[in-house]
Coordinates of C-alpha atoms in Angstrom, one line a residue:
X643 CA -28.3 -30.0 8.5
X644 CA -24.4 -31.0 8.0
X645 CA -23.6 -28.3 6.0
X646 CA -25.7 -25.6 7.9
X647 CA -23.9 -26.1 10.6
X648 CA -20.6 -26.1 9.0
X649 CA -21.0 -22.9 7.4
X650 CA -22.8 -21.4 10.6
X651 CA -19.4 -22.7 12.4
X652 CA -17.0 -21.0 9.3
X653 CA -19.1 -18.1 9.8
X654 CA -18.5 -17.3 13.3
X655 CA -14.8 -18.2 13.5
X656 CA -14.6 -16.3 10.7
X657 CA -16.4 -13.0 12.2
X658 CA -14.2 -13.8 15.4
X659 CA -10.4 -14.1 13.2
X660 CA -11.5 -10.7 11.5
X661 CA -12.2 -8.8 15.0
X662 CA -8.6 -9.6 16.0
X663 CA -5.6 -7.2 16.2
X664 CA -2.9 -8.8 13.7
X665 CA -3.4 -8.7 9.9
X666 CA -3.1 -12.7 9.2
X667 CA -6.0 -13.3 11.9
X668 CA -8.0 -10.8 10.1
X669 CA -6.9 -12.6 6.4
X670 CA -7.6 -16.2 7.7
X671 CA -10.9 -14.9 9.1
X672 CA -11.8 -13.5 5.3
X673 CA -10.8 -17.0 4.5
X674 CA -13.2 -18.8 6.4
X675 CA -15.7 -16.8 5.1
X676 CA -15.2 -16.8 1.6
X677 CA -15.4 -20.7 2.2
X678 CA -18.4 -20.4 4.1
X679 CA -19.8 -18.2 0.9
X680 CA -18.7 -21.3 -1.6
X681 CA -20.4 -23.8 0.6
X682 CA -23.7 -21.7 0.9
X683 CA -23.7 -21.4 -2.9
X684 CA -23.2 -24.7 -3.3
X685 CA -25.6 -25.5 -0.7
X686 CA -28.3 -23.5 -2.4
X687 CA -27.9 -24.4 -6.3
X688 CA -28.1 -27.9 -5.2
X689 CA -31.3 -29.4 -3.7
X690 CA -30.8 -33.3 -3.8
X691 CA -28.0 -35.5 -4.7
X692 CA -27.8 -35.3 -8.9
X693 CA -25.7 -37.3 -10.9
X694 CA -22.6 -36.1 -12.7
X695 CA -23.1 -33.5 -15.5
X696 CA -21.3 -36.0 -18.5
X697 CA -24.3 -37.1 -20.8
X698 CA -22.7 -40.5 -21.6
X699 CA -22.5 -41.5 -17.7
X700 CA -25.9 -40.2 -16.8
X701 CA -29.3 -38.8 -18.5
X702 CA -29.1 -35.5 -18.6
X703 CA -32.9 -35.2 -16.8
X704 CA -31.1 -36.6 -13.5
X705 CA -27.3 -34.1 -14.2
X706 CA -26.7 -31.5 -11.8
X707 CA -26.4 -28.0 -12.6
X708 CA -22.8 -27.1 -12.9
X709 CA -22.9 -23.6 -13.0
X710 CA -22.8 -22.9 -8.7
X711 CA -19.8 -25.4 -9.4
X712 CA -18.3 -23.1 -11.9
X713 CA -19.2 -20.3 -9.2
X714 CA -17.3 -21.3 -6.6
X715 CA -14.3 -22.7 -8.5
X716 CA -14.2 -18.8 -9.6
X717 CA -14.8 -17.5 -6.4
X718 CA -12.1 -19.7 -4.9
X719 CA -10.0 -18.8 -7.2
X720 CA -10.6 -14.6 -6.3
X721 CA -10.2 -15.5 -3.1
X722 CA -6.7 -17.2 -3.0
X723 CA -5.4 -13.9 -5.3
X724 CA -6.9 -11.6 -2.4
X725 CA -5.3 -13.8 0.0
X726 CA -2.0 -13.9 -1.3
X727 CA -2.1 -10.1 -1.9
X728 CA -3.1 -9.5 1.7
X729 CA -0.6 -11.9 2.9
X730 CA 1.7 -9.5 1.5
X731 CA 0.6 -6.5 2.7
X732 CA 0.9 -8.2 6.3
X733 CA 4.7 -9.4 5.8
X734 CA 5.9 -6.1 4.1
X735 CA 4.2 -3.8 6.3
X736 CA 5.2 -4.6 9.7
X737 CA 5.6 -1.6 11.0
X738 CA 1.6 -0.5 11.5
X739 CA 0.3 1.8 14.3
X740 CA -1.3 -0.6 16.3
X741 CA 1.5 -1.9 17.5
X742 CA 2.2 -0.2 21.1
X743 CA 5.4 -0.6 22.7
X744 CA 5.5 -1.3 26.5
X745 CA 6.9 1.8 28.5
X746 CA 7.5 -0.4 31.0
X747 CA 9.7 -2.9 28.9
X748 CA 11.1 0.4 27.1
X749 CA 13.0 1.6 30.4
X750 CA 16.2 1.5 30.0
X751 CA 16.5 0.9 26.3
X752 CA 16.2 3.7 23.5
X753 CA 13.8 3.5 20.9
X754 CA 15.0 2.3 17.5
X755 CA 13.9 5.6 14.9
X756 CA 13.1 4.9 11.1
X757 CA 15.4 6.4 8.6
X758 CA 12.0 7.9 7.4
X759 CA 11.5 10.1 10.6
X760 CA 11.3 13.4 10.5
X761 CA 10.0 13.3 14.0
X762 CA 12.5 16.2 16.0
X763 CA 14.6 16.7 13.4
X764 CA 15.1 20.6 12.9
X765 CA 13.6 21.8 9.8
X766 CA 15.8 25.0 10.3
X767 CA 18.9 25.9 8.0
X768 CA 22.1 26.5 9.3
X769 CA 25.1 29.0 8.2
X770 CA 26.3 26.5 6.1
X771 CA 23.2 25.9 3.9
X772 CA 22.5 29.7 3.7
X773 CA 25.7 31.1 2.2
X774 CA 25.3 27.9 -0.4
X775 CA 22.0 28.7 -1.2
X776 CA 22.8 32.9 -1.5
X777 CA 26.2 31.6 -3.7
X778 CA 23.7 29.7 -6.0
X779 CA 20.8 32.1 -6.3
X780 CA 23.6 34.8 -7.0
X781 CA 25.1 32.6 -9.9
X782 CA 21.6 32.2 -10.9
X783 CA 21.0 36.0 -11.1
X784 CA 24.0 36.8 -12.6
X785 CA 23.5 34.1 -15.4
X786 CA 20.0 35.4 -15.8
X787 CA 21.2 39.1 -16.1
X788 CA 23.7 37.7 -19.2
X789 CA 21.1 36.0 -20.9
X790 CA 19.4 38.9 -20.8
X791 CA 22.1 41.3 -22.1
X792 CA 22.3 38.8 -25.4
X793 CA 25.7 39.1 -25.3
X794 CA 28.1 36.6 -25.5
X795 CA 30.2 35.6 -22.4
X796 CA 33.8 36.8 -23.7
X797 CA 32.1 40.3 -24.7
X798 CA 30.6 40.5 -21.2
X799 CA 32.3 42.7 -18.1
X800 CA 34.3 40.8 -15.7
X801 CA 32.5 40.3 -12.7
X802 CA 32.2 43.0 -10.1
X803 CA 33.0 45.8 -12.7
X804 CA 30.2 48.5 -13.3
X805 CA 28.6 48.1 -16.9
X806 CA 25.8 50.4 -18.4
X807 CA 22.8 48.4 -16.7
X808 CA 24.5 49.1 -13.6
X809 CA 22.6 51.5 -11.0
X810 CA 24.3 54.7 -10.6
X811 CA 24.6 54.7 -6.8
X812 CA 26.7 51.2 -7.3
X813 CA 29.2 52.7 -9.3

């Protein structure tokens, strides 16, 4: 009756932890009911009080069954990897949405913006960028038209003066 009421207890603080808002709430409620799971196994694969499972302190008629122990050792084990990993994931990412600054508390202040914002930043170009990216794509082109002329670059044209590929109405 002990132990059914211990793990009906780890159940339900358990169930409440996991409901909350913060990530370690909901990580110490997955504890309590991992443990909870390790007690009920334990709880079922052992009816009555057995002796220990060494043959020269006890018959091996009256040894308990140490496979739930072996069980729940592994399942504690899996469970303290998934909680440090969790753990983790809660201290590196802070910044989550449910987190909802007070307006209220705001006034006054201006919001701190992540480097990582894009949020009314202009996506549009300005003079600047368009004249470097018309330079480049004309250096492309004209490195693309003599690759294509397999000449070598000291037989080439200067640049600027007409050659035989050029069109007649841009001589």
């Amino acid at each position: 009756m002990f132990l059914a009421l211990t793990i009906g207890l780890l159940v339900a603080g358990g169930v409440y932890l996991v409901q909350q808002r913060g990530l370690v709430r909901v990580v110490m409620g997955m504890q309590l009911i991992a443990h909870a799971a390790n007690l009920m196994i334990l709880t079922a694969g052992v009816g009555e009080l057995r002796g220990e499972a060494f043959p020269d302190r006890a018959d091996l008629d009256v040894a308990g069954d140490p496979l739930p122990q072996a069980f729940v050792l592994t399942a504690i084990v899996i469970s303290m990897a998934i909680t440090s990993i969790l753990l983790t994931v809660a201290a590196v990412g802070r910044s989550d949405d449910t987190e909802v600054q007070d307006p209220v508390a705001m006034s006054g202040r201006r919001p701190v913006r992540s480097p990582l914002s894009t949020l009314g930043r202009s996506t549009r170009t300005t003079a600047d960028e368009r004249a470097h990216e018309e330079a480049v794509a004309e250096a492309r082109a004209e490195e693309t038209a003599n690759w294509k002329s397999n000449k070598p670059a000291w037989e080439l044209p200067p640049a600027g003066e007409p050659t035989d590929q050029t069109p007649k109405g841009d001589r």
